[in-house]
Coordinates of C-alpha atoms in Angstrom, one line a residue:
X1189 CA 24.8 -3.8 -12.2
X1190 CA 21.5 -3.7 -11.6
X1191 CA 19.4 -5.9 -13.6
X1192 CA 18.7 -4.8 -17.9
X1193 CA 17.4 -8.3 -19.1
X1194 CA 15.2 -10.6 -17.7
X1195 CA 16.1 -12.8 -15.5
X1196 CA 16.9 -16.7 -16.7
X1197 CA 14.9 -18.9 -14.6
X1198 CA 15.7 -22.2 -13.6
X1199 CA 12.3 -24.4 -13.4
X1200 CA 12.5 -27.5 -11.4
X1201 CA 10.0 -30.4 -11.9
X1202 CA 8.0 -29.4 -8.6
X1203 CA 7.7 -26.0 -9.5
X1204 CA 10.1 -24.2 -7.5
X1205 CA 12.4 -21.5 -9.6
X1206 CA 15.8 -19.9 -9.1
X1207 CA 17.7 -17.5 -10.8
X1208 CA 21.1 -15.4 -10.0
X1209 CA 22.5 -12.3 -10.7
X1210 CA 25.8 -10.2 -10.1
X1211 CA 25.0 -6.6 -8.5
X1212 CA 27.6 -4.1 -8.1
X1213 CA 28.9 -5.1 -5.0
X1214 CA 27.3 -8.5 -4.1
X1215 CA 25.9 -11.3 -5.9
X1216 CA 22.2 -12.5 -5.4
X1217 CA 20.6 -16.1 -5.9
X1218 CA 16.8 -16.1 -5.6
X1219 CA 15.2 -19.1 -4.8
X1220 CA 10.6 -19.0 -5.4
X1221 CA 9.2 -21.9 -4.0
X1222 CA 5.9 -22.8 -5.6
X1223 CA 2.6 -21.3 -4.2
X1224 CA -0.9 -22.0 -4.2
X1225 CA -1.7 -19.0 -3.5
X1226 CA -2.8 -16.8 -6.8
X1227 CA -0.3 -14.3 -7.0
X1228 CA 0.1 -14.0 -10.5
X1229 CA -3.4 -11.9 -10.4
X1230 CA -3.5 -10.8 -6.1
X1231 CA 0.2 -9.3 -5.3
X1232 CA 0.7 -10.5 -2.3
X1233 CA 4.1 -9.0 -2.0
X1234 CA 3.4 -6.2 0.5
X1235 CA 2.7 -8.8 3.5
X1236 CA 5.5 -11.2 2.5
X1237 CA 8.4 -11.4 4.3
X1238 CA 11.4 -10.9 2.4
X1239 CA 14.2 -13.1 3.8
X1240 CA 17.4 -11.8 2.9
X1241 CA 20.1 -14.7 4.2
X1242 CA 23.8 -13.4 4.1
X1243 CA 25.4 -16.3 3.4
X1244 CA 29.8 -17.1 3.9
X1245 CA 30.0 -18.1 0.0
X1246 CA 28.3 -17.8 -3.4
X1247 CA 25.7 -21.0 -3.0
X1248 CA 25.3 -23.0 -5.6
X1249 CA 21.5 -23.8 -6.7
X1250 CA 22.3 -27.2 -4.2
X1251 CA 23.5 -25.0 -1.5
X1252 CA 20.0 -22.9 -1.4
X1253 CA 18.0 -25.2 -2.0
X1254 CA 19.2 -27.4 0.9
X1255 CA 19.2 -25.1 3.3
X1256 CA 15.7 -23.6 2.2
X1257 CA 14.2 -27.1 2.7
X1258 CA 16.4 -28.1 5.8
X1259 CA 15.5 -24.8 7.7
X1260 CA 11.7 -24.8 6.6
X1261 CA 12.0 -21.6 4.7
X1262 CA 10.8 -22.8 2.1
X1263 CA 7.6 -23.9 3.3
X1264 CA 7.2 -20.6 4.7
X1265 CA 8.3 -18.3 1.4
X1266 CA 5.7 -21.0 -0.4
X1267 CA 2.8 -20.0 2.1
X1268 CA 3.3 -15.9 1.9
X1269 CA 4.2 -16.1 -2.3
X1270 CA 7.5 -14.6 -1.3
X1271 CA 11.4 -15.5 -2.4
X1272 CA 14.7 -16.2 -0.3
X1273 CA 17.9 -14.0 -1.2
X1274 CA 21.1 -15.7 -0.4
X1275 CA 23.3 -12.7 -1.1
X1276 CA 27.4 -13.2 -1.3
X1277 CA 29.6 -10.1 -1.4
X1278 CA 31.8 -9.6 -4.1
X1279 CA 34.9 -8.3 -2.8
X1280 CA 37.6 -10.5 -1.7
X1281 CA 37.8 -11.6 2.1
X1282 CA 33.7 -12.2 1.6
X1283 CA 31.8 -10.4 4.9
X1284 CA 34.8 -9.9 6.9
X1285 CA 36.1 -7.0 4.7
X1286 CA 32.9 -6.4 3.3
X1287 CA 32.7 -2.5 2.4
X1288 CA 29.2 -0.7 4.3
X1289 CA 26.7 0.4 1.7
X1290 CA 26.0 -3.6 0.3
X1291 CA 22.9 -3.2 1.8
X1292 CA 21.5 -0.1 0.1
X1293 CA 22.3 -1.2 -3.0
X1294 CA 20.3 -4.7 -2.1
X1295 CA 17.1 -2.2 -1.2
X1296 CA 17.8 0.1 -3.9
X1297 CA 17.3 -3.1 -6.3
X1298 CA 14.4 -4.8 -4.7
X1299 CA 10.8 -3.7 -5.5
X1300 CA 7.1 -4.4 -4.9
X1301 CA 5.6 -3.6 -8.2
X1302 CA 2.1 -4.1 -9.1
X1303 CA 3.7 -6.0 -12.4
X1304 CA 6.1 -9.3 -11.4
X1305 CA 6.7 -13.0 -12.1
X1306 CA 9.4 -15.5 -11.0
X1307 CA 10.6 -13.7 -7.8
X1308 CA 11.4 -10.4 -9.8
X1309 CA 9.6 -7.2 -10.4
X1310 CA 8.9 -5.5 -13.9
X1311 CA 9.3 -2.3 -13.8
X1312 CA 6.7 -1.3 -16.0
X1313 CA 6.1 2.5 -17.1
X1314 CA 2.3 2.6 -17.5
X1315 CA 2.8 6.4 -18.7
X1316 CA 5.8 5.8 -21.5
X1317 CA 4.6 2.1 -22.2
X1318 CA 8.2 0.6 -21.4
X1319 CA 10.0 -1.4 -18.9
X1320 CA 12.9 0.3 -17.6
X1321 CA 14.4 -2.9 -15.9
X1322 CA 13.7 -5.6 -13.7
X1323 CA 14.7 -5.8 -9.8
X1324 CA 14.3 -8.6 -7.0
X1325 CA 10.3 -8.9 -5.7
X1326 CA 10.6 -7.6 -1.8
X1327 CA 8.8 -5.3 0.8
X1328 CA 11.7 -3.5 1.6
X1329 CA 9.4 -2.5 4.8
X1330 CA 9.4 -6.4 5.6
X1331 CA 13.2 -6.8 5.4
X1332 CA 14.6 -10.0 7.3
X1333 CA 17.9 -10.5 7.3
X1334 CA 19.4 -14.0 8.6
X1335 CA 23.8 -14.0 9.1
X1336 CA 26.0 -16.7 10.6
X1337 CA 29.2 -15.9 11.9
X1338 CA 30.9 -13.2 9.3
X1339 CA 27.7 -12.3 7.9
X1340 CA 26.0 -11.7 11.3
X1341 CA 29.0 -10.2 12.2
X1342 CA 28.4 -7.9 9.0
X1343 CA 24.6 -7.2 10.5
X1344 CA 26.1 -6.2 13.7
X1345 CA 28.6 -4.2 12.6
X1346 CA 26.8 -1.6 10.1
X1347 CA 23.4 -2.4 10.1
X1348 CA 21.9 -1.9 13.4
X1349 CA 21.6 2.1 12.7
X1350 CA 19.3 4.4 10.5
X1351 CA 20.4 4.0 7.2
X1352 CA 19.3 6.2 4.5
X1353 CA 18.0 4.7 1.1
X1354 CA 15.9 4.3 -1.4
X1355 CA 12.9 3.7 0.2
X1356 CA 9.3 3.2 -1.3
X1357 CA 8.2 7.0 -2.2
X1358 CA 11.9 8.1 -2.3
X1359 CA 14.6 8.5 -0.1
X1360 CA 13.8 7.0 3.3
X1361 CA 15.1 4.9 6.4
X1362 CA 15.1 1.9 5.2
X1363 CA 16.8 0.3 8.4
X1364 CA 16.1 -3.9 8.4
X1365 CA 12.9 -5.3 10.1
X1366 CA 14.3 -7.9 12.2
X1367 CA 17.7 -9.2 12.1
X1368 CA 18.5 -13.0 13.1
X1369 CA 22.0 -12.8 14.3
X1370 CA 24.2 -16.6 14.7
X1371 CA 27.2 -17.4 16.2
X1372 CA 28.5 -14.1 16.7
X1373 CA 32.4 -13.0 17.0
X1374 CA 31.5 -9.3 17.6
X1375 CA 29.5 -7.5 20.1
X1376 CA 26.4 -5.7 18.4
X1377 CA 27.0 -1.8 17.2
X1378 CA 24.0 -0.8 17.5
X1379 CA 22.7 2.9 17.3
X1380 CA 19.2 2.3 17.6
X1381 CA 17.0 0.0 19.8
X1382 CA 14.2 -0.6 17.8
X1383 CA 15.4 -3.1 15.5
X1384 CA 14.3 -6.6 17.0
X1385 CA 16.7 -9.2 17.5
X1386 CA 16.7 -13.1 17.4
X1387 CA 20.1 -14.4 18.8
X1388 CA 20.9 -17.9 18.0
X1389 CA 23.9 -20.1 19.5
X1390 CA 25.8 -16.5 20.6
X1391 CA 27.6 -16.3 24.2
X1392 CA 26.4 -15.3 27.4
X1393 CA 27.6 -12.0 27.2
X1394 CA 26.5 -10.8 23.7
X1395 CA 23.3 -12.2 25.0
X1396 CA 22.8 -10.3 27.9
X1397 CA 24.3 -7.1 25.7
X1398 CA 21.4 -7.9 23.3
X1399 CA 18.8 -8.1 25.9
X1400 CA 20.2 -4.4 27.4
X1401 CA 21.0 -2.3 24.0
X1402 CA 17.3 -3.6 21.7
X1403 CA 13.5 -3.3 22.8
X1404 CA 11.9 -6.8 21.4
X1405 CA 14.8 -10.1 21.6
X1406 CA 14.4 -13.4 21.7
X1407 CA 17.2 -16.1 22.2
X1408 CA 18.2 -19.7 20.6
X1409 CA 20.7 -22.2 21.4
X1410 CA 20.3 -23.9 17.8
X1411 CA 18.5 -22.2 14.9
X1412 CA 14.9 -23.1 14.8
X1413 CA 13.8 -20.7 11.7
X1414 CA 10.0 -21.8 12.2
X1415 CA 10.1 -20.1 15.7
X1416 CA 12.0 -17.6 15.0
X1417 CA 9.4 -16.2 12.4
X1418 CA 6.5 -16.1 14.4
X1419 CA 8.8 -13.4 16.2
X1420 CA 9.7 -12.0 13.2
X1421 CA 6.2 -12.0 11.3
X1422 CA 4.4 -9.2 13.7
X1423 CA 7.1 -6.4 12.9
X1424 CA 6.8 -4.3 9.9
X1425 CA 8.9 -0.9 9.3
X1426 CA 7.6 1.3 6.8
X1427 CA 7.2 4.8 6.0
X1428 CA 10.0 7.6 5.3
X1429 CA 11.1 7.8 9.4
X1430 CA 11.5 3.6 9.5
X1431 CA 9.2 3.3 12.1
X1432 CA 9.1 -0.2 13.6
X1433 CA 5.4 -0.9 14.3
X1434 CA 3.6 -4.9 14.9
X1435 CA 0.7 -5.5 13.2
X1436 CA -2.4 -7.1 14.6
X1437 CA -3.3 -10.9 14.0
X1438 CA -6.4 -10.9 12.1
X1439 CA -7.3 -14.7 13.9
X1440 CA -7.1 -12.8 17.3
X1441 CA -9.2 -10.3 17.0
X1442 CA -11.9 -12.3 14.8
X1443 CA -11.2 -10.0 11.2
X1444 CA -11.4 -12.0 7.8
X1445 CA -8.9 -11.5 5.5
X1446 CA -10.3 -12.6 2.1
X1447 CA -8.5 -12.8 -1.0
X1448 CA -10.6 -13.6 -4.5
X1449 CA -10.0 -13.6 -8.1
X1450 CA -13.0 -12.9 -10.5
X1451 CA -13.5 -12.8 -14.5
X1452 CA -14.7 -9.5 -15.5
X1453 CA -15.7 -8.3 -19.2
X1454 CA -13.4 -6.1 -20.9
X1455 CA -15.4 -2.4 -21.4
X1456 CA -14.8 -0.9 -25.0
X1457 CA -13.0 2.3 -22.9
X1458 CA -10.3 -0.1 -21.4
X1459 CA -6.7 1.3 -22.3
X1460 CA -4.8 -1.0 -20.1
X1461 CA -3.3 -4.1 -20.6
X1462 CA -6.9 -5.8 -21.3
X1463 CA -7.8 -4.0 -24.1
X1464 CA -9.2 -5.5 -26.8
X1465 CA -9.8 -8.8 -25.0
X1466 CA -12.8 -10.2 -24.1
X1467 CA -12.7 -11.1 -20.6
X1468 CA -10.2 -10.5 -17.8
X1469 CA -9.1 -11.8 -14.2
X1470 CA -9.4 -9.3 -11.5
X1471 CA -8.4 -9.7 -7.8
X1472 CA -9.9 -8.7 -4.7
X1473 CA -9.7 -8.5 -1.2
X1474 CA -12.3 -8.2 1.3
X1475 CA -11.9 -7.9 4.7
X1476 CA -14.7 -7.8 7.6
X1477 CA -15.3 -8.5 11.4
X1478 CA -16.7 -12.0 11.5
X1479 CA -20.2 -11.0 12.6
X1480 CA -20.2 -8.1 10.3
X1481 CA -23.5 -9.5 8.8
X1482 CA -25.3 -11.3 11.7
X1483 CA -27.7 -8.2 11.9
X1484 CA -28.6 -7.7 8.0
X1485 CA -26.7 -5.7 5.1
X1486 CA -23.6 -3.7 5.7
X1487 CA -22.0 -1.0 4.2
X1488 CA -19.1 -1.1 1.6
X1489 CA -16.2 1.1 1.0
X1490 CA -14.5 0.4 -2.1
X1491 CA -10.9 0.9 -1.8
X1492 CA -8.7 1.8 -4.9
X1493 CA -4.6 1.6 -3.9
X1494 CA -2.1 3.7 -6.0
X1495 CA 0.3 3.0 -8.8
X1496 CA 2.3 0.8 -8.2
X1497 CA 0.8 -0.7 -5.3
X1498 CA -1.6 -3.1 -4.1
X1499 CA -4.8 -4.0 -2.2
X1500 CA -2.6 -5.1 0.7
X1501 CA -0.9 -2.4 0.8
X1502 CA -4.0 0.6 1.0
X1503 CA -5.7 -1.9 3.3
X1504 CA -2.6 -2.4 5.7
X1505 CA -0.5 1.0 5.1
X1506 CA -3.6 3.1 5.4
X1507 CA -4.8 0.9 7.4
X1508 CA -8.4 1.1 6.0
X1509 CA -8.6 -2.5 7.5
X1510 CA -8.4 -1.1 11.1
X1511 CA -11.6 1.3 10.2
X1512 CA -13.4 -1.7 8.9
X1513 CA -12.8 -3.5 11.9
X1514 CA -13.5 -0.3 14.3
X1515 CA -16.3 0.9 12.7
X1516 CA -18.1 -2.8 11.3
X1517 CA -18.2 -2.5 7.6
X1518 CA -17.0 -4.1 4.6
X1519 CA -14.1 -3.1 2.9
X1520 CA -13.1 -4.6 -0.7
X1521 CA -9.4 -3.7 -1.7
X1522 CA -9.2 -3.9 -5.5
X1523 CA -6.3 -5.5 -7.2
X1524 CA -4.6 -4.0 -10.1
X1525 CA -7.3 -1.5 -10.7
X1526 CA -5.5 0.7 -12.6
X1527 CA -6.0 -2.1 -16.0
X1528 CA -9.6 -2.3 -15.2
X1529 CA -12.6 0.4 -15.6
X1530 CA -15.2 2.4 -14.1
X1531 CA -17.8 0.3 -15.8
X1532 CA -15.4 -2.7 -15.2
X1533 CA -16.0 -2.3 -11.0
X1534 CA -19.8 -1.9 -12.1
X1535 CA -19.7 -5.3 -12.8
X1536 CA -17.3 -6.4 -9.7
X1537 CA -20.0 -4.7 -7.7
X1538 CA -22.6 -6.7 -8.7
X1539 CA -20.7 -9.7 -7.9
X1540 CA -20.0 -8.4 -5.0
X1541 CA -23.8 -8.1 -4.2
X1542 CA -24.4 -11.5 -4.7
X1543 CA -21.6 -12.8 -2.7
X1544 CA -22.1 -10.4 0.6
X1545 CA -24.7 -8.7 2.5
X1546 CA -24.7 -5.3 1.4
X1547 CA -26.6 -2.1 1.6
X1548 CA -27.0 -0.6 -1.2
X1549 CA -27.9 2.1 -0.1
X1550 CA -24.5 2.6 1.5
X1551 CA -21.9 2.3 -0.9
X1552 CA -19.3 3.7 -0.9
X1553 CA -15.9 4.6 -2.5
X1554 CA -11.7 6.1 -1.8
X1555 CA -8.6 5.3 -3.1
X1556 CA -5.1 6.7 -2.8
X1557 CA -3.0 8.8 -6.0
X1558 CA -3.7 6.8 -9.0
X1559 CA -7.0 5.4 -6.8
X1560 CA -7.8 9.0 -5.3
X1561 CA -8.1 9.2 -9.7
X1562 CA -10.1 5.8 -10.1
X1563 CA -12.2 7.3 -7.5
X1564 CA -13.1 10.5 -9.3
X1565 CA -14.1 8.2 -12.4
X1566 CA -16.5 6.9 -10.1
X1567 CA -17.9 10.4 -9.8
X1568 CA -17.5 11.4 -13.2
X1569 CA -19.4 7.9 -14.6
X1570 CA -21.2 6.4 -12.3
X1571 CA -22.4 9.1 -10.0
X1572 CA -25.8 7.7 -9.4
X1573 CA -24.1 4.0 -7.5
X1574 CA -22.4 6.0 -4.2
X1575 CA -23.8 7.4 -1.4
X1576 CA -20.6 9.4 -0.9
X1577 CA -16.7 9.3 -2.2
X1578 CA -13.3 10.2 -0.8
X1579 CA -10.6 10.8 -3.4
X1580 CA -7.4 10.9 -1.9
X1581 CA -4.0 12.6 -2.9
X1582 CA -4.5 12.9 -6.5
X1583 CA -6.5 14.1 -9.6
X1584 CA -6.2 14.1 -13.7
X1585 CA -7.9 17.0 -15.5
X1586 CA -11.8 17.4 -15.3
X1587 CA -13.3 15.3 -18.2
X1588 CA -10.2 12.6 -17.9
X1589 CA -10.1 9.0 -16.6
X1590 CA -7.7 7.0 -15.5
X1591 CA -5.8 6.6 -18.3
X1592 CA -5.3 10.8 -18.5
X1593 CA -7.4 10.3 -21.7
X1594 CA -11.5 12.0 -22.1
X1595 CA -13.8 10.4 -20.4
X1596 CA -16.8 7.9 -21.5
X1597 CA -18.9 10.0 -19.4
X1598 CA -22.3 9.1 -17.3
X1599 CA -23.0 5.6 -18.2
X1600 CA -21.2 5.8 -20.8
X1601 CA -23.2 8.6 -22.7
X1602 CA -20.2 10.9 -23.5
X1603 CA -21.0 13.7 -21.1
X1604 CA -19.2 13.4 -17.5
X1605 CA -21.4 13.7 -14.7
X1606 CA -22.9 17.6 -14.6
X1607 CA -25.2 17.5 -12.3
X1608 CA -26.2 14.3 -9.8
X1609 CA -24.6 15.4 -5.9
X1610 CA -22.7 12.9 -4.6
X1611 CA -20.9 13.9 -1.1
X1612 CA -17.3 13.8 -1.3
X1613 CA -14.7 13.9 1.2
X1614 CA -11.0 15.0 -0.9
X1615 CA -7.9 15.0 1.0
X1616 CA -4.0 15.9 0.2
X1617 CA -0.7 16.4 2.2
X1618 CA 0.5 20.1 2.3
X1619 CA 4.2 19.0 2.1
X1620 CA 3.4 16.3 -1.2
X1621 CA 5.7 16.4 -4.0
X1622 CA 3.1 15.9 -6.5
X1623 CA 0.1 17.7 -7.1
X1624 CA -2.6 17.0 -5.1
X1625 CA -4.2 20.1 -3.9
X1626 CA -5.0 23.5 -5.5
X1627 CA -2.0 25.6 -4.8
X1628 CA 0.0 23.3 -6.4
X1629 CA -1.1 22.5 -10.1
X1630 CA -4.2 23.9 -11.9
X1631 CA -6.1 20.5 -12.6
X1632 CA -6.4 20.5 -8.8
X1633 CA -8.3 24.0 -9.1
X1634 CA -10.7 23.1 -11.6
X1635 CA -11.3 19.7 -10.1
X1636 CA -12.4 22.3 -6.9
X1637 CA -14.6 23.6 -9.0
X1638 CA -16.4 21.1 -10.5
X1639 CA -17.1 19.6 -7.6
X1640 CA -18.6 23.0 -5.9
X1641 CA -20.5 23.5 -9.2
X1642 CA -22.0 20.1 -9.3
X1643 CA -22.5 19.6 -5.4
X1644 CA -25.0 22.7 -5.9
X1645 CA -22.6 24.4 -2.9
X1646 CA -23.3 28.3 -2.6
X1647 CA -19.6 29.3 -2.3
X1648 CA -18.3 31.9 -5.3
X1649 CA -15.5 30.3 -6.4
X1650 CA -14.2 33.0 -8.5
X1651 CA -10.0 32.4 -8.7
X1652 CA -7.7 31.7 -11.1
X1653 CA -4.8 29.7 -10.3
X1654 CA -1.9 32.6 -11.7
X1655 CA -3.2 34.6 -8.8
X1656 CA -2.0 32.5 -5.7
X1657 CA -0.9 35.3 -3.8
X1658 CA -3.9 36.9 -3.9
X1659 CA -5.4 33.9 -2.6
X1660 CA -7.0 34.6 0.9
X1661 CA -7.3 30.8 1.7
X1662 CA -3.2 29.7 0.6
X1663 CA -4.1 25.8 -0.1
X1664 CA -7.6 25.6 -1.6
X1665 CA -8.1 29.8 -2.9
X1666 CA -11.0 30.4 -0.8
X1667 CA -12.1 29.4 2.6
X1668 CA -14.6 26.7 3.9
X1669 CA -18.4 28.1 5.2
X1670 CA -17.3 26.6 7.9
X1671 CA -13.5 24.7 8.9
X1672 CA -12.6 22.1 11.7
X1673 CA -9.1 21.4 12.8
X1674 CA -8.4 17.6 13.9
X1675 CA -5.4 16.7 15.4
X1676 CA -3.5 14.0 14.3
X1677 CA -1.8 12.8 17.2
X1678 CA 0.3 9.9 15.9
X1679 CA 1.8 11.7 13.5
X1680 CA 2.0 15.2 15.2
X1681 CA -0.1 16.6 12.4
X1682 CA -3.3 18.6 11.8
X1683 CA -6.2 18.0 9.5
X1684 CA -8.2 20.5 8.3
X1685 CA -10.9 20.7 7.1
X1686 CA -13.4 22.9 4.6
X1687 CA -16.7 22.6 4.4
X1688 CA -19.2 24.1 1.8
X1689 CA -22.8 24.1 2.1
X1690 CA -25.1 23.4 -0.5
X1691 CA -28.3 25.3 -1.8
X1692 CA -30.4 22.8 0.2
X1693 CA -28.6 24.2 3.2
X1694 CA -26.3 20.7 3.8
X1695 CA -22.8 19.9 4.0
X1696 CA -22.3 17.5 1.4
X1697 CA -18.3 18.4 0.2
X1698 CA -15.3 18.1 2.3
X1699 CA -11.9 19.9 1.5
X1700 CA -9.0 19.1 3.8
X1701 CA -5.6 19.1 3.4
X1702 CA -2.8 17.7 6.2
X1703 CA 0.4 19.6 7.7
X1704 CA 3.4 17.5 7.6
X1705 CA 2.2 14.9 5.3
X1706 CA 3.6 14.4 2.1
X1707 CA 2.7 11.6 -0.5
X1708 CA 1.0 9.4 1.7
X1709 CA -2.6 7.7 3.2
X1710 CA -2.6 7.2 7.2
X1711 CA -5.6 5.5 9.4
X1712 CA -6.2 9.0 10.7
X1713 CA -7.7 10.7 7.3
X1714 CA -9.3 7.5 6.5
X1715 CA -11.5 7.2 9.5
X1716 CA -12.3 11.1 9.4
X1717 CA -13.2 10.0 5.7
X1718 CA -15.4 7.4 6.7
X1719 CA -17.1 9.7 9.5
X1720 CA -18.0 11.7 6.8
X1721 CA -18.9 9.2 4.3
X1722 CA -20.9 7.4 6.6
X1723 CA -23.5 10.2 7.2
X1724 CA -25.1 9.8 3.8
X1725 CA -27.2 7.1 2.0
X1726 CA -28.5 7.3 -1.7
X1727 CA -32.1 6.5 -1.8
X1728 CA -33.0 6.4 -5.9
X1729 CA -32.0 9.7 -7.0
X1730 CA -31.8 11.1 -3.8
X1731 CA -28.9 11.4 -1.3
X1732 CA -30.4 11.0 2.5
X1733 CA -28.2 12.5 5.7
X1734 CA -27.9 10.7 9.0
X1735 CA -27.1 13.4 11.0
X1736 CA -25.6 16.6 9.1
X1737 CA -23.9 18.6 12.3
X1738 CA -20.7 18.8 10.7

């Protein structure tokens, strides 16, 4: 069953937690070890392992807390604001006779939501106001599974494969991260060589079957989980095709990672969970090459992730991080944005001037879906702050914030912004699901055309959504004065590109959309975006071009 009620947590006098409960086919206890980290206002989930132990009975609260503090676990789930599963199957013989398909149900039921507590996720819907239900807090993408003997022999058996589940934006390969495999009885089945391996006390010649049938293994004679996860920790699988990529450690290549918390005060337009208070927390993270301000002031992107999701998450899935650190600027993710303002970040970005170096005339700001729509607020409101935005995958109606409801307008005055340029770079995947560009929903047509209108740009955008197939440009209606075609290599995709001029004769706005990309943000758009954004400061009232050869 997966899980109505909320969960009843144990506390224990040092502040760790536990709680159980009985899925359909296994039973779960989770064990949260207290953090000093602040992750009741920064989710920290994204980057957190998510140790899933497969254990040979149903552990009592003794049982996991024992072997959480005897393995170190613990210590390590404390530092990263994480949880350890100990799952138990529920069909008699335990793993042995274990049915395939525990596993799916296990991801299916374990979330990274932007609303959590306790080692569980609430499942909050921000559109209908209700919770539909509760499920364990865990990057499905950071999946770590630890088996002895049957319940390795489990992981060997059916898990060593592509397995299709519910991933993050639907259904997906959700095939584990890293497995640690312990006194095996079976050789490995495995269908795939990309899911690393640690082997601990196994024979000779599972070993050497091990090192011959998976990419990235390592080898104990006795289980040494510390060591072990500084294998594990630099693999991360994510995205519908589960590919296995290793992240980069921010220490080695001299990148700050800085997570804050800040008090903001609560704007009369807030419809989120702050309204009507006074004051609320809000988190940030910044992150920024360590000499990033030897030379003066620096430009900022301000980074807005989607619903749902976190700053970690539009930093590290996007990778926005990597353009900051390739390109030597600041970039501040924004926590939980979607119960906080336009006039709200005002204020953030005042702080944020008094705690870094920044150039003001160089700010800038992006964000993914529900932050592609924070972003447009920006536009709307507070037009006269950016040198340049770049919305991403995502827009309400013309006139609406965040919250789908009418905007305050510029500064507040009731009237959205009609007529101050601001350069803006908006991108969509042609394969989405949801609408994000103008073929696919009307509020993306007129959001076209708002922008054209207020950018001053000379195209006649004369075209009504009902008459698509009349259309002579399919995706955005009409064609680009002029259009570039960037090749996304990684991905085996293609960016394009349309780009309007203005009266003054300039390229200030940016149309592209993405072939093969659905619902998603990759480094490839953001760094295009950041080429763009990059070319333009706001001087005053004015918006200044680098170099305009677009």
């Amino acid at each position: 069953m997966s899980i109505k009620n909320v969960p009843e947590v144990q506390e224990f006098n040092n502040g760790d937690k536990i709680w159980d409960h009985t899925f359909n086919t296994f039973h779960a206890k989770v064990y949260i070890p207290k953090s000093k980290l602040p992750g009741d206002i920064i989710n920290f989930g994204y980057s957190s392992p998510y140790f899933l132990i497969f254990t040979d009975s149903i552990f009592t609260n003794e049982n996991a807390l024992s072997y959480a503090k005897t393995s170190k676990l613990s210590e390590i789930a404390s530092a990263y604001d994480t949880s350890i599963v100990f799952i138990y199957p529920l069909n008699e013989g335990g793993w042995k006779s274990a049915p395939e398909g525990i596993f799916e149900e296990i991801i299916e039921n374990s979330k990274i939501h932007q609303y959590h507590k306790d080692g569980y996720a609430v499942l909050n819907n921000r559109f209908t106001h209700t919770t539909e239900g509760y499920a364990i807090r865990g990057a499905i993408f950071r999946t770590f599974l630890i088996g002895n003997g049957d319940g390795a022999d489990y992981i060997a058996k059916y898990l060593l494969k592509k397995i299709t589940g519910a991933g993050l934006w639907g259904p997906a390969d959700i095939a584990p991260t890293v497995c640690l495999l312990e006194n095996l009885s079976i050789q490995p089945l495995n269908k795939r060589r990309d899911i690393p391996i640690i082997s601990v006390g196994n024979s000779k010649l599972i070993n050497e079957t091990i090192s011959e049938k998976f990419d990235d293994c390592i080898f104990q004679e006795s289980l040494d989980i510390p060591a072990a996860f500084k294998f594990m920790k630099q693999f991360i699988r994510w995205g519908w095709d589960g590919e296995l990529s290793r992240e980069i450690d921010f220490n080695e290549v001299n990148f700050i990672e800085e997570p804050c918390v800040v008090e903001l005060k609560t704007s009369p337009d807030n419809q989120g969970d702050y309204a009507g208070s006074v004051t609320h927390k809000t988190g940030f993270i910044s992150y920024y090459n360590k000499t990033v301000f030897d030379k003066g002031p620096v430009p900022l992107v301000l980074c807005f992730h989607g619903g749902g999701d976190s700053a970690k998450h539009i930093a590290l899935v996007s990778s926005w991080w990597k353009v900051a650190h390739d390109h030597n600027f600041l970039l501040v993710c924004v926590e939980d944005h979607l119960n906080s303002t336009a006039t709200e970040m005002m204020e953030l970005l005042e702080i944020l001037k008094t705690k870094y170096r920044i150039d003001e005339k160089r700010i800038y700001a992006s964000g993914f879906s529900m932050g592609g729509c924070k972003t447009w607020d920006l536009y709307q409101e507070y037009p006269d702050v950016f040198a340049a935005v770049a919305p991403m995958d995502a827009t309400f109606d013309v006139g609406c914030n965040l919250y789908g409801q009418p905007s305050v307008g510029l500064h507040g005055c009731g009237k959205i912004n009609e007529n101050i340029l601001v350069p803006v770079f908006y991108t969509g995947g042609e394969e989405t699901p949801l609408p994000e560009l103008p073929f696919q929903a009307e509020k993306c047509r007129a959001r076209m055309e708002y922008v054209l209108k207020v950018n001053e740009c000379t195209a006649n955008y004369n075209i009504k959504f009902e008459d698509q197939n009349k259309w002579e440009n399919k995706i955005w209606g009409i064609n680009g004065d002029s259009v570039e075609k960037i090749e996304d290599k990684s991905r085996n995709s293609v960016l394009t590109i349309n780009y309007f001029n203005s009266k003054d004769g300039n390229i200030y706005t940016a149309f592209g959309s993405i072939s093969g990309q659905g619902h998603e943000c990759r480094y490839h758009t953001c760094e295009q975006a950041w080429f763009f954004m990059s070319r333009f400061q706001r001087n005053k009232d004015k918006i200044e071009i680098h170099n305009c050869q677009l």
